[in-house]
mmCIF file of C-alpha atoms and ligand atoms in Angstrom:
data_model
loop_
_atom_site.group_PDB
_atom_site.id
_atom_site.type_symbol
_atom_site.label_atom_id
_atom_site.label_comp_id
_atom_site.label_asym_id
_atom_site.label_seq_id
_atom_site.Cartn_x
_atom_site.Cartn_y
_atom_site.Cartn_z
ATOM 1 C CA UNK F 1351 -4.917 6.323 0.125
ATOM 2 C CA UNK F 1352 -4.768 3.301 -2.089
ATOM 3 C CA UNK F 1353 -2.174 3.663 -4.839
ATOM 4 C CA UNK F 1354 -0.215 6.221 -2.750
ATOM 5 C CA UNK F 1355 0.971 3.356 -0.539
ATOM 6 C CA UNK F 1356 2.944 1.981 -3.470
ATOM 7 C CA UNK F 1357 5.166 5.089 -3.699
ATOM 8 C CA UNK F 1358 7.483 3.910 -0.863
ATOM 9 C CA UNK F 1359 7.621 0.464 -2.521
ATOM 10 C CA UNK F 1360 8.910 1.989 -5.769
ATOM 11 C CA UNK F 1361 11.283 4.245 -3.839
ATOM 12 C CA UNK F 1362 12.855 1.422 -1.812
ATOM 13 C CA UNK F 1363 13.258 -0.711 -4.945
ATOM 14 C CA UNK F 1364 14.887 2.182 -6.831
ATOM 15 C CA UNK F 1365 17.358 2.683 -3.968
ATOM 16 C CA UNK F 1366 18.146 -1.009 -3.455
ATOM 17 C CA UNK F 1367 17.493 -3.209 -6.470
ATOM 18 C CA UNK F 1368 18.053 -6.373 -4.437
ATOM 19 C CA UNK F 1369 14.648 -5.990 -2.759
ATOM 20 C CA UNK F 1370 11.913 -7.644 -4.855
ATOM 21 C CA UNK F 1371 9.307 -5.078 -5.884
ATOM 22 C CA UNK F 1372 6.482 -7.635 -5.763
ATOM 23 C CA UNK F 1373 7.415 -8.342 -2.138
ATOM 24 C CA UNK F 1374 7.381 -4.603 -1.411
ATOM 25 C CA UNK F 1375 3.931 -4.405 -3.050
ATOM 26 C CA UNK F 1376 2.645 -6.916 -0.508
ATOM 27 C CA UNK F 1377 4.563 -5.328 2.394
ATOM 28 C CA UNK F 1378 3.134 -1.819 1.950
ATOM 29 C CA UNK F 1379 -0.417 -3.224 2.058
ATOM 30 C CA UNK F 1380 0.040 -5.666 4.966
ATOM 31 C CA UNK F 1381 -1.934 -3.286 7.225
ATOM 32 C CA UNK F 1382 -4.884 -3.198 4.817
ATOM 33 C CA UNK F 1383 -4.665 -6.944 4.113
ATOM 34 C CA UNK F 1384 -4.985 -7.516 7.877
ATOM 35 C CA UNK F 1385 -7.766 -4.902 7.984
ATOM 36 C CA UNK F 1386 -9.804 -6.443 5.150
ATOM 37 C CA UNK F 1387 -9.391 -9.924 6.631
ATOM 38 C CA UNK F 1388 -10.455 -8.800 10.115
ATOM 39 C CA UNK F 1389 -13.428 -6.889 8.651
ATOM 40 C CA UNK F 1390 -14.566 -10.024 6.820
ATOM 41 C CA UNK F 1391 -14.140 -12.000 10.049
ATOM 42 C CA UNK F 1392 -16.131 -9.367 11.938
ATOM 43 C CA UNK F 1393 -13.273 -8.654 14.378
ATOM 44 C CA UNK F 1394 -12.598 -5.064 13.289
ATOM 45 C CA UNK F 1395 -15.526 -2.756 12.610
ATOM 46 C CA UNK F 1396 -16.257 -0.148 9.964
ATOM 47 C CA UNK F 1397 -19.333 1.329 8.401
ATOM 48 C CA UNK F 1398 -20.457 3.344 5.423
ATOM 49 C CA UNK F 1399 -21.851 6.825 5.747
ATOM 50 C CA UNK F 1400 -22.437 8.488 2.401
ATOM 51 C CA UNK F 1401 -23.304 11.736 4.190
ATOM 52 C CA UNK F 1402 -19.802 11.939 5.697
ATOM 53 C CA UNK F 1403 -17.596 14.578 4.204
ATOM 54 C CA UNK F 1404 -15.107 13.412 1.542
ATOM 55 C CA UNK F 1405 -14.916 9.711 2.426
ATOM 56 C CA UNK F 1406 -17.830 7.360 3.106
ATOM 57 C CA UNK F 1407 -15.684 4.979 5.189
ATOM 58 C CA UNK F 1408 -16.276 5.254 8.911
ATOM 59 C CA UNK F 1409 -13.360 3.344 10.435
ATOM 60 C CA UNK F 1410 -14.617 3.018 13.963
ATOM 61 C CA UNK F 1411 -12.676 0.058 15.333
ATOM 62 C CA UNK F 1412 -9.337 -1.123 13.904
ATOM 63 C CA UNK F 1413 -6.895 -1.464 16.794
ATOM 64 C CA UNK F 1414 -5.077 -4.497 15.350
ATOM 65 C CA UNK F 1415 -4.559 -3.491 11.732
ATOM 66 C CA UNK F 1416 -4.106 0.267 12.154
ATOM 67 C CA UNK F 1417 -2.969 0.874 15.733
ATOM 68 C CA UNK F 1418 0.454 2.517 15.962
ATOM 69 C CA UNK F 1419 1.678 0.048 18.558
ATOM 70 C CA UNK F 1420 0.441 -2.976 16.636
ATOM 71 C CA UNK F 1421 1.871 -1.598 13.358
ATOM 72 C CA UNK F 1422 5.288 -1.404 15.047
ATOM 73 C CA UNK F 1423 4.812 -4.961 16.358
ATOM 74 C CA UNK F 1424 3.779 -6.595 13.091
ATOM 75 C CA UNK F 1425 6.445 -4.685 11.105
ATOM 76 C CA UNK F 1426 9.096 -6.097 13.469
ATOM 77 C CA UNK F 1427 7.411 -9.513 13.401
ATOM 78 C CA UNK F 1428 7.626 -9.404 9.592
ATOM 79 C CA UNK F 1429 11.384 -8.749 9.770
ATOM 80 C CA UNK F 1430 11.760 -11.548 12.346
ATOM 81 C CA UNK F 1431 9.832 -13.956 10.147
ATOM 82 C CA UNK F 1432 11.968 -13.144 7.096
ATOM 83 C CA UNK F 1433 15.180 -13.584 9.109
ATOM 84 C CA UNK F 1434 14.195 -17.218 9.717
ATOM 85 C CA UNK F 1435 15.127 -17.818 6.076
ATOM 86 C CA UNK F 1436 18.816 -18.281 5.178
ATOM 87 C CA UNK F 1437 18.426 -15.935 2.176
ATOM 88 C CA UNK F 1438 17.425 -13.035 4.407
ATOM 89 C CA UNK F 1439 20.072 -13.855 7.012
ATOM 90 C CA UNK F 1440 22.585 -13.290 4.221
ATOM 91 C CA UNK F 1441 20.712 -10.173 3.056
ATOM 92 C CA UNK F 1442 19.605 -8.594 6.329
ATOM 93 C CA UNK F 1443 19.172 -5.183 4.757
ATOM 94 C CA UNK F 1444 16.511 -6.581 2.414
ATOM 95 C CA UNK F 1445 14.529 -7.942 5.392
ATOM 96 C CA UNK F 1446 14.736 -4.604 7.217
ATOM 97 C CA UNK F 1447 13.677 -2.652 4.116
ATOM 98 C CA UNK F 1448 10.632 -4.924 3.731
ATOM 99 C CA UNK F 1449 9.833 -4.248 7.405
ATOM 100 C CA UNK F 1450 10.161 -0.517 6.758
ATOM 101 C CA UNK F 1451 7.757 -0.893 3.809
ATOM 102 C CA UNK F 1452 5.214 -2.575 6.114
ATOM 103 C CA UNK F 1453 5.469 0.327 8.553
ATOM 104 C CA UNK F 1454 5.276 2.978 5.794
ATOM 105 C CA UNK F 1455 1.566 2.131 5.477
ATOM 106 C CA UNK F 1456 0.828 3.562 8.911
ATOM 107 C CA UNK F 1457 2.808 6.753 8.217
ATOM 108 C CA UNK F 1458 0.906 7.425 4.979
ATOM 109 C CA UNK F 1459 -2.429 6.618 6.648
ATOM 110 C CA UNK F 1460 -1.474 8.963 9.507
ATOM 111 C CA UNK F 1461 -1.030 11.810 7.019
ATOM 112 C CA UNK F 1462 -4.192 11.084 5.030
ATOM 113 C CA UNK F 1463 -6.801 9.735 7.465
ATOM 114 C CA UNK F 1464 -9.044 11.715 9.737
ATOM 115 C CA UNK F 1465 -8.275 10.966 13.413
ATOM 116 C CA UNK F 1466 -9.313 7.301 13.268
ATOM 117 C CA UNK F 1467 -5.941 5.590 13.799
ATOM 118 C CA UNK F 1468 -5.566 4.457 17.415
ATOM 119 C CA UNK F 1469 -2.160 4.767 19.046
ATOM 120 C CA UNK F 1470 -2.809 2.033 21.571
ATOM 121 C CA UNK F 1471 -5.795 -0.317 21.791
ATOM 122 C CA UNK F 1472 -8.753 1.650 20.449
ATOM 123 C CA UNK F 1473 -7.734 4.886 22.145
ATOM 124 C CA UNK F 1474 -5.809 8.102 21.396
ATOM 125 C CA UNK F 1475 -6.957 8.346 17.772
ATOM 126 C CA UNK F 1476 -4.750 10.339 15.435
ATOM 127 C CA UNK F 1477 -4.675 11.368 11.772
ATOM 128 C CA UNK F 1478 -3.668 14.611 10.066
ATOM 129 C CA UNK F 1479 -6.682 14.518 7.724
ATOM 130 C CA UNK F 1480 -5.319 15.200 4.244
ATOM 131 C CA UNK F 1481 -8.633 13.550 3.184
ATOM 132 C CA UNK F 1482 -10.366 16.763 4.172
ATOM 133 C CA UNK F 1483 -8.766 18.401 1.127
ATOM 134 C CA UNK F 1484 -9.882 15.917 -1.545
ATOM 135 C CA UNK F 1485 -8.349 17.696 -4.536
ATOM 136 C CA UNK F 1486 -4.959 18.042 -2.868
ATOM 137 C CA UNK F 1487 -5.167 14.530 -1.530
ATOM 138 C CA UNK F 1488 -5.704 13.109 -5.014
ATOM 139 C CA UNK F 1489 -3.034 15.269 -6.657
ATOM 140 C CA UNK F 1490 -0.458 14.317 -4.020
ATOM 141 C CA UNK F 1491 -1.370 10.622 -4.131
ATOM 142 C CA UNK F 1492 -1.299 10.363 -7.936
ATOM 143 C CA UNK F 1493 1.895 12.448 -8.069
ATOM 144 C CA UNK F 1494 3.742 10.242 -5.546
ATOM 145 C CA UNK F 1495 2.637 7.097 -7.308
ATOM 146 C CA UNK F 1496 3.542 8.130 -10.859
ATOM 147 C CA UNK F 1497 6.868 9.687 -9.830
ATOM 148 C CA UNK F 1498 7.701 6.537 -7.865
ATOM 149 C CA UNK F 1499 6.864 4.343 -10.851
ATOM 150 C CA UNK F 1500 9.009 6.503 -13.150
ATOM 151 C CA UNK F 1501 11.917 6.448 -10.689
ATOM 152 C CA UNK F 1502 11.743 2.648 -10.512
ATOM 153 C CA UNK F 1503 11.588 2.286 -14.322
ATOM 154 C CA UNK F 1504 14.589 4.623 -14.628
ATOM 155 C CA UNK F 1505 16.574 2.834 -11.898
ATOM 156 C CA UNK F 1506 16.161 -0.608 -13.492
ATOM 157 C CA UNK F 1507 16.875 0.733 -17.000
ATOM 158 C CA UNK F 1508 13.538 -0.314 -18.469
ATOM 159 C CA UNK F 1509 11.806 -3.570 -19.414
ATOM 160 C CA UNK F 1510 11.229 -5.786 -22.417
ATOM 161 C CA UNK F 1511 8.955 -3.903 -24.765
ATOM 162 C CA UNK F 1512 5.691 -5.742 -24.001
ATOM 163 C CA UNK F 1513 6.398 -5.597 -20.249
ATOM 164 C CA UNK F 1514 6.966 -1.837 -20.497
ATOM 165 C CA UNK F 1515 3.528 -1.513 -22.142
ATOM 166 C CA UNK F 1516 1.957 -3.661 -19.432
ATOM 167 C CA UNK F 1517 3.631 -1.598 -16.706
ATOM 168 C CA UNK F 1518 2.646 1.821 -17.998
ATOM 169 C CA UNK F 1519 -0.901 0.788 -18.940
ATOM 170 C CA UNK F 1520 -1.318 -0.567 -15.404
ATOM 171 C CA UNK F 1521 0.107 2.638 -13.863
ATOM 172 C CA UNK F 1522 -2.120 4.822 -16.051
ATOM 173 C CA UNK F 1523 -5.289 2.763 -15.473
ATOM 174 C CA UNK F 1524 -4.787 2.541 -11.703
ATOM 175 C CA UNK F 1525 -3.999 6.262 -11.458
ATOM 176 C CA UNK F 1526 -7.090 7.234 -13.461
ATOM 177 C CA UNK F 1527 -9.463 4.900 -11.632
ATOM 178 C CA UNK F 1528 -8.164 6.002 -8.248
ATOM 179 C CA UNK F 1529 -8.218 9.696 -9.138
ATOM 180 C CA UNK F 1530 -11.588 9.754 -10.884
ATOM 181 C CA UNK F 1531 -13.325 7.601 -8.268
ATOM 182 C CA UNK F 1532 -16.010 9.644 -6.638
ATOM 183 C CA UNK F 1533 -15.691 9.698 -2.863
ATOM 184 C CA UNK F 1534 -19.389 10.372 -2.465
ATOM 185 C CA UNK F 1535 -20.320 7.237 -4.395
ATOM 186 C CA UNK F 1536 -21.936 4.593 -2.210
ATOM 187 C CA UNK F 1537 -19.418 1.713 -2.124
ATOM 188 C CA UNK F 1538 -22.125 -0.749 -1.073
ATOM 189 C CA UNK F 1539 -21.429 -2.636 2.112
ATOM 190 C CA UNK F 1540 -18.170 -2.812 4.016
ATOM 191 C CA UNK F 1541 -17.622 -6.463 3.064
ATOM 192 C CA UNK F 1542 -17.568 -5.602 -0.613
ATOM 193 C CA UNK F 1543 -15.069 -2.787 0.132
ATOM 194 C CA UNK F 1544 -12.815 -5.339 1.869
ATOM 195 C CA UNK F 1545 -13.112 -7.873 -0.952
ATOM 196 C CA UNK F 1546 -12.435 -5.341 -3.706
ATOM 197 C CA UNK F 1547 -9.389 -4.047 -1.771
ATOM 198 C CA UNK F 1548 -7.957 -7.569 -1.463
ATOM 199 C CA UNK F 1549 -8.673 -8.250 -5.140
ATOM 200 C CA UNK F 1550 -6.887 -5.062 -6.208
ATOM 201 C CA UNK F 1551 -3.831 -5.796 -4.012
ATOM 202 C CA UNK F 1552 -3.552 -9.286 -5.471
ATOM 203 C CA UNK F 1553 -3.936 -8.049 -9.049
ATOM 204 C CA UNK F 1554 -1.421 -5.205 -8.600
ATOM 205 C CA UNK F 1555 1.146 -7.594 -7.089
ATOM 206 C CA UNK F 1556 0.653 -10.063 -9.938
ATOM 207 C CA UNK F 1557 1.188 -7.379 -12.608
ATOM 208 C CA UNK F 1558 4.309 -6.116 -10.832
ATOM 209 C CA UNK F 1559 5.643 -9.673 -10.452
ATOM 210 C CA UNK F 1560 5.348 -10.198 -14.223
ATOM 211 C CA UNK F 1561 6.842 -6.799 -15.047
ATOM 212 C CA UNK F 1562 9.734 -7.295 -12.626
ATOM 213 C CA UNK F 1563 10.652 -10.665 -14.180
ATOM 214 C CA UNK F 1564 10.996 -8.819 -17.480
ATOM 215 C CA UNK F 1565 13.280 -5.998 -16.486
ATOM 216 C CA UNK F 1566 16.180 -5.339 -18.837
ATOM 217 C CA UNK F 1567 19.406 -6.985 -17.737
HETATM 218 ZN ZN1 ZN R 2634 -4.710 1.525 5.754
#
């Protein structure tokens, strides 16, 4: 899932408006930011197989970014890092919710991936495989994302007019491109997959940062 990971970000923000949504947008993709970086560095391994059913990504070795044990560790490390700052020591709940957002990535990957997520090291691979039902996978992902976005917009009572346009055009465009993307299309090499993922995460966070600064008081 790509945009589906943002559903918990919207949900946490709607429940506690003190947590910055742009920070949640980074938090929910920490696992994939680590993954893309380690792929580019050649430390984690993945390949492309366009013959594979439903998804061409063959995620053969990703113990650091997508291991259950390491996801627990870096989620807690994230909370620890935030608590070094006086702001988060005063707002501990915000730090813990950002940590929860980091960990939510693994949960959503666990539901959607085939068994390629290692529990410990590179062993005991798990994954419930929602990917094997591509239509359902896309409907559920788009549904979570759009409902989350709507819940957030409702919770913060809207935005300045131009920011509302920016927000909904971004939500619509990202939903359509993610839903209409053909899984059988050859994504090129794994490095370009990593770079386009990082580019999208940066762009999405930037849009949300701008939108969030223009919420209605
Ligand atoms: Zn992931």
